[in-house]
Amino acid sequence: MMLALSEYATINSGCTVREALLALNKAQLGLTYDRHHHRAILVLGADGDVVGKLTHWAILRSLEPELLGQDDLASLAQAGLDDTFIDTLKRRIGRVSGSLAGMCRAAARVRVEQAMVPAGESILDEATLTEAIRRMVILHCQSLIVRRAGAVVGIIRLSDAFEEAADLIRASDPGQSD
């Protein structure tokens, strides 16, 4: 179930969002039809260890550089505060004005380490898929970094865990008890 680190898109932390997206495109070309596309790029530090993930969400967030590091706004939405209230806060903070093309040109220059999600969500390589699914649900994350003896060895993606669970659900007999 784990996708080995060597099979996943990676980028160095000093690169730009544009460079990361080019690396992601290159990685997608090498995928076989039985694999889902990568939904993140693993960010490597100077020592080669994974220091973060550049997710779709993080890339879109880089369109508004003033909001990078404004995770409190996302927490407010998750806490159930009204969108109008959050929009008012965003206007007070300030936002990029102009076209989407202009925002994208600015985002292309953003450094990966400014936009990435820190590599916090992880699981040990000996954990079961059940444990990984439970952790992804609790943390509400798209992937878990897999570690062995402290080193990153791969990633478990929500899409792969979903496919495995969906296959088992389809094959199960609802009348049979465990």
Short mmCIF file of C-alpha atoms in Angstrom, two decimals:
data_model
loop_
_atom_site.label_atom_id
_atom_site.label_comp_id
_atom_site.label_asym_id
_atom_site.label_seq_id
_atom_site.Cartn_x
_atom_site.Cartn_y
_atom_site.Cartn_z
CA MET A 1 0.00 0.00 0.00
CA MET A 2 2.88 2.35 0.77
CA LEU A 3 4.36 4.18 -2.18
CA ALA A 4 8.16 4.18 -1.83
CA LEU A 5 9.85 7.55 -1.51
CA SER A 6 11.78 6.83 -4.72
CA GLU A 7 8.46 6.56 -6.63
CA TYR A 8 7.08 9.89 -5.44
CA ALA A 9 7.58 13.44 -6.72
CA THR A 10 10.17 15.31 -4.64
CA ILE A 11 11.68 18.78 -4.75
CA ASN A 12 14.34 20.60 -2.72
CA SER A 13 13.10 23.16 -0.22
CA GLY A 14 14.92 26.06 -1.90
CA CYS A 15 12.97 25.68 -5.14
CA THR A 16 10.01 27.75 -6.27
CA VAL A 17 6.39 26.66 -6.58
CA ARG A 18 6.82 26.80 -10.37
CA GLU A 19 9.79 24.43 -10.23
CA ALA A 20 7.81 22.10 -7.97
CA LEU A 21 4.90 22.00 -10.41
CA LEU A 22 7.26 21.20 -13.27
CA ALA A 23 8.69 18.32 -11.20
CA LEU A 24 5.16 17.11 -10.46
CA ASN A 25 4.32 17.08 -14.18
CA LYS A 26 7.45 15.06 -14.88
CA ALA A 27 6.57 12.57 -12.13
CA GLN A 28 3.01 12.18 -13.47
CA LEU A 29 4.38 11.13 -16.87
CA GLY A 30 6.05 8.09 -15.32
CA LEU A 31 2.91 6.74 -13.65
CA THR A 32 1.20 3.59 -14.83
CA TYR A 33 -2.55 3.39 -15.31
CA ASP A 34 -3.01 1.47 -12.05
CA ARG A 35 -1.69 4.40 -10.01
CA HIS A 36 -3.48 7.58 -8.99
CA HIS A 37 -1.75 10.84 -9.81
CA HIS A 38 0.29 12.42 -7.06
CA ARG A 39 -1.62 15.06 -5.14
CA ALA A 40 1.43 16.46 -3.38
CA ILE A 41 5.14 16.93 -3.82
CA LEU A 42 7.42 15.89 -0.98
CA VAL A 43 9.83 18.65 0.01
CA LEU A 44 13.37 17.60 0.88
CA GLY A 45 15.63 19.52 3.23
CA ALA A 46 19.37 20.02 2.77
CA ASP A 47 20.03 16.65 4.45
CA GLY A 48 17.69 14.85 2.03
CA ASP A 49 15.05 14.17 4.68
CA VAL A 50 11.41 15.05 3.99
CA VAL A 51 10.61 18.36 5.69
CA GLY A 52 7.17 18.98 4.21
CA LYS A 53 4.54 18.40 1.56
CA LEU A 54 3.49 20.83 -1.13
CA THR A 55 -0.17 19.89 -1.48
CA HIS A 56 -2.75 21.16 -3.95
CA TRP A 57 -4.15 23.25 -1.11
CA ALA A 58 -0.72 24.75 -0.31
CA ILE A 59 -0.13 25.62 -3.96
CA LEU A 60 -3.49 27.38 -4.23
CA ARG A 61 -2.79 29.16 -0.95
CA SER A 62 0.44 30.50 -2.49
CA LEU A 63 -1.76 32.58 -4.82
CA GLU A 64 -2.33 34.86 -1.83
CA PRO A 65 1.15 35.23 -0.31
CA GLU A 66 -0.10 37.50 2.46
CA LEU A 67 -2.12 34.58 3.76
CA LEU A 68 0.80 32.16 3.87
CA GLY A 69 1.27 31.40 7.51
CA GLN A 70 -2.28 32.50 8.25
CA ASP A 71 -3.39 29.02 9.28
CA ASP A 72 -5.55 30.64 11.93
CA LEU A 73 -7.99 31.68 9.20
CA ALA A 74 -8.42 28.05 8.14
CA SER A 75 -8.89 27.09 11.77
CA LEU A 76 -11.65 29.68 12.07
CA ALA A 77 -13.51 28.10 9.15
CA GLN A 78 -13.08 24.63 10.62
CA ALA A 79 -14.43 25.98 13.90
CA GLY A 80 -17.62 26.94 12.09
CA LEU A 81 -17.27 30.71 11.86
CA ASP A 82 -19.26 32.42 9.15
CA ASP A 83 -17.62 32.92 5.72
CA THR A 84 -18.59 36.61 5.76
CA PHE A 85 -16.72 37.12 9.02
CA ILE A 86 -13.64 35.31 7.67
CA ASP A 87 -13.78 37.34 4.43
CA THR A 88 -13.83 40.53 6.51
CA LEU A 89 -10.69 39.36 8.33
CA LYS A 90 -9.01 38.60 5.01
CA ARG A 91 -9.78 42.09 3.71
CA ARG A 92 -8.30 43.59 6.86
CA ILE A 93 -5.13 41.53 6.39
CA GLY A 94 -4.98 42.56 2.76
CA ARG A 95 -5.01 40.49 -0.37
CA VAL A 96 -3.46 40.34 -3.79
CA SER A 97 -5.37 42.41 -6.26
CA GLY A 98 -5.49 41.75 -9.95
CA SER A 99 -6.10 38.91 -12.29
CA LEU A 100 -5.62 35.21 -11.71
CA ALA A 101 -2.75 35.33 -14.23
CA GLY A 102 -1.02 38.01 -12.16
CA MET A 103 -1.56 36.06 -8.95
CA CYS A 104 -0.11 32.95 -10.63
CA ARG A 105 2.97 34.86 -11.81
CA ALA A 106 3.55 35.94 -8.22
CA ALA A 107 2.93 32.41 -6.90
CA ALA A 108 5.48 31.00 -9.36
CA ARG A 109 8.19 32.89 -7.43
CA VAL A 110 7.09 31.74 -3.95
CA ARG A 111 9.66 29.48 -2.31
CA VAL A 112 8.45 25.98 -1.54
CA GLU A 113 9.40 26.25 2.14
CA GLN A 114 7.04 29.24 2.46
CA ALA A 115 4.06 27.38 1.02
CA MET A 116 4.58 23.79 2.15
CA VAL A 117 2.77 21.95 4.91
CA PRO A 118 5.34 20.75 7.49
CA ALA A 119 5.89 16.97 7.48
CA GLY A 120 4.03 16.35 10.70
CA GLU A 121 1.58 13.59 9.85
CA SER A 122 3.47 10.31 9.82
CA ILE A 123 3.10 6.65 10.69
CA LEU A 124 5.57 3.83 11.28
CA ASP A 125 6.16 1.38 8.46
CA GLU A 126 4.96 -1.60 10.53
CA ALA A 127 1.53 -0.02 11.12
CA THR A 128 -1.47 -1.70 9.54
CA LEU A 129 -3.60 -0.15 6.85
CA THR A 130 -6.42 0.03 9.40
CA GLU A 131 -4.21 2.16 11.64
CA ALA A 132 -3.22 4.37 8.70
CA ILE A 133 -6.85 4.91 7.67
CA ARG A 134 -7.84 5.72 11.25
CA ARG A 135 -5.00 8.25 11.49
CA MET A 136 -5.89 9.90 8.15
CA VAL A 137 -9.52 10.22 9.23
CA ILE A 138 -8.63 11.67 12.63
CA LEU A 139 -6.07 14.10 11.18
CA HIS A 140 -8.21 14.81 8.11
CA CYS A 141 -5.15 14.54 5.86
CA GLN A 142 -4.60 13.38 2.28
CA SER A 143 -1.47 11.36 3.01
CA LEU A 144 0.79 10.07 5.75
CA ILE A 145 4.56 10.01 5.59
CA VAL A 146 5.86 6.53 6.44
CA ARG A 147 8.92 6.30 8.68
CA ARG A 148 11.27 3.47 9.54
CA ALA A 149 13.79 4.09 12.33
CA GLY A 150 13.12 7.83 11.99
CA ALA A 151 13.87 7.97 8.27
CA VAL A 152 11.18 8.59 5.65
CA VAL A 153 10.72 5.51 3.46
CA GLY A 154 7.47 6.33 1.68
CA ILE A 155 3.97 7.72 1.74
CA ILE A 156 0.48 6.30 2.15
CA ARG A 157 -2.06 8.24 0.11
CA LEU A 158 -5.73 8.63 0.94
CA SER A 159 -6.63 7.68 -2.65
CA ASP A 160 -4.83 4.32 -2.34
CA ALA A 161 -6.31 3.60 1.11
CA PHE A 162 -9.77 4.49 -0.24
CA GLU A 163 -9.40 2.11 -3.21
CA GLU A 164 -8.38 -0.75 -0.91
CA ALA A 165 -11.30 -0.10 1.46
CA ALA A 166 -13.74 0.34 -1.44
CA ASP A 167 -12.64 -2.99 -2.95
CA LEU A 168 -13.24 -4.73 0.39
CA ILE A 169 -16.63 -3.04 0.82
CA ARG A 170 -17.73 -4.10 -2.67
CA ALA A 171 -16.58 -7.68 -2.02
CA SER A 172 -18.17 -7.97 1.43
CA ASP A 173 -21.39 -9.81 2.25
CA PRO A 174 -23.50 -7.42 4.36
CA GLY A 175 -25.40 -10.34 5.89
CA GLN A 176 -22.28 -11.99 7.25
CA SER A 177 -21.06 -11.07 10.74
CA ASP A 178 -17.41 -10.76 11.75
#
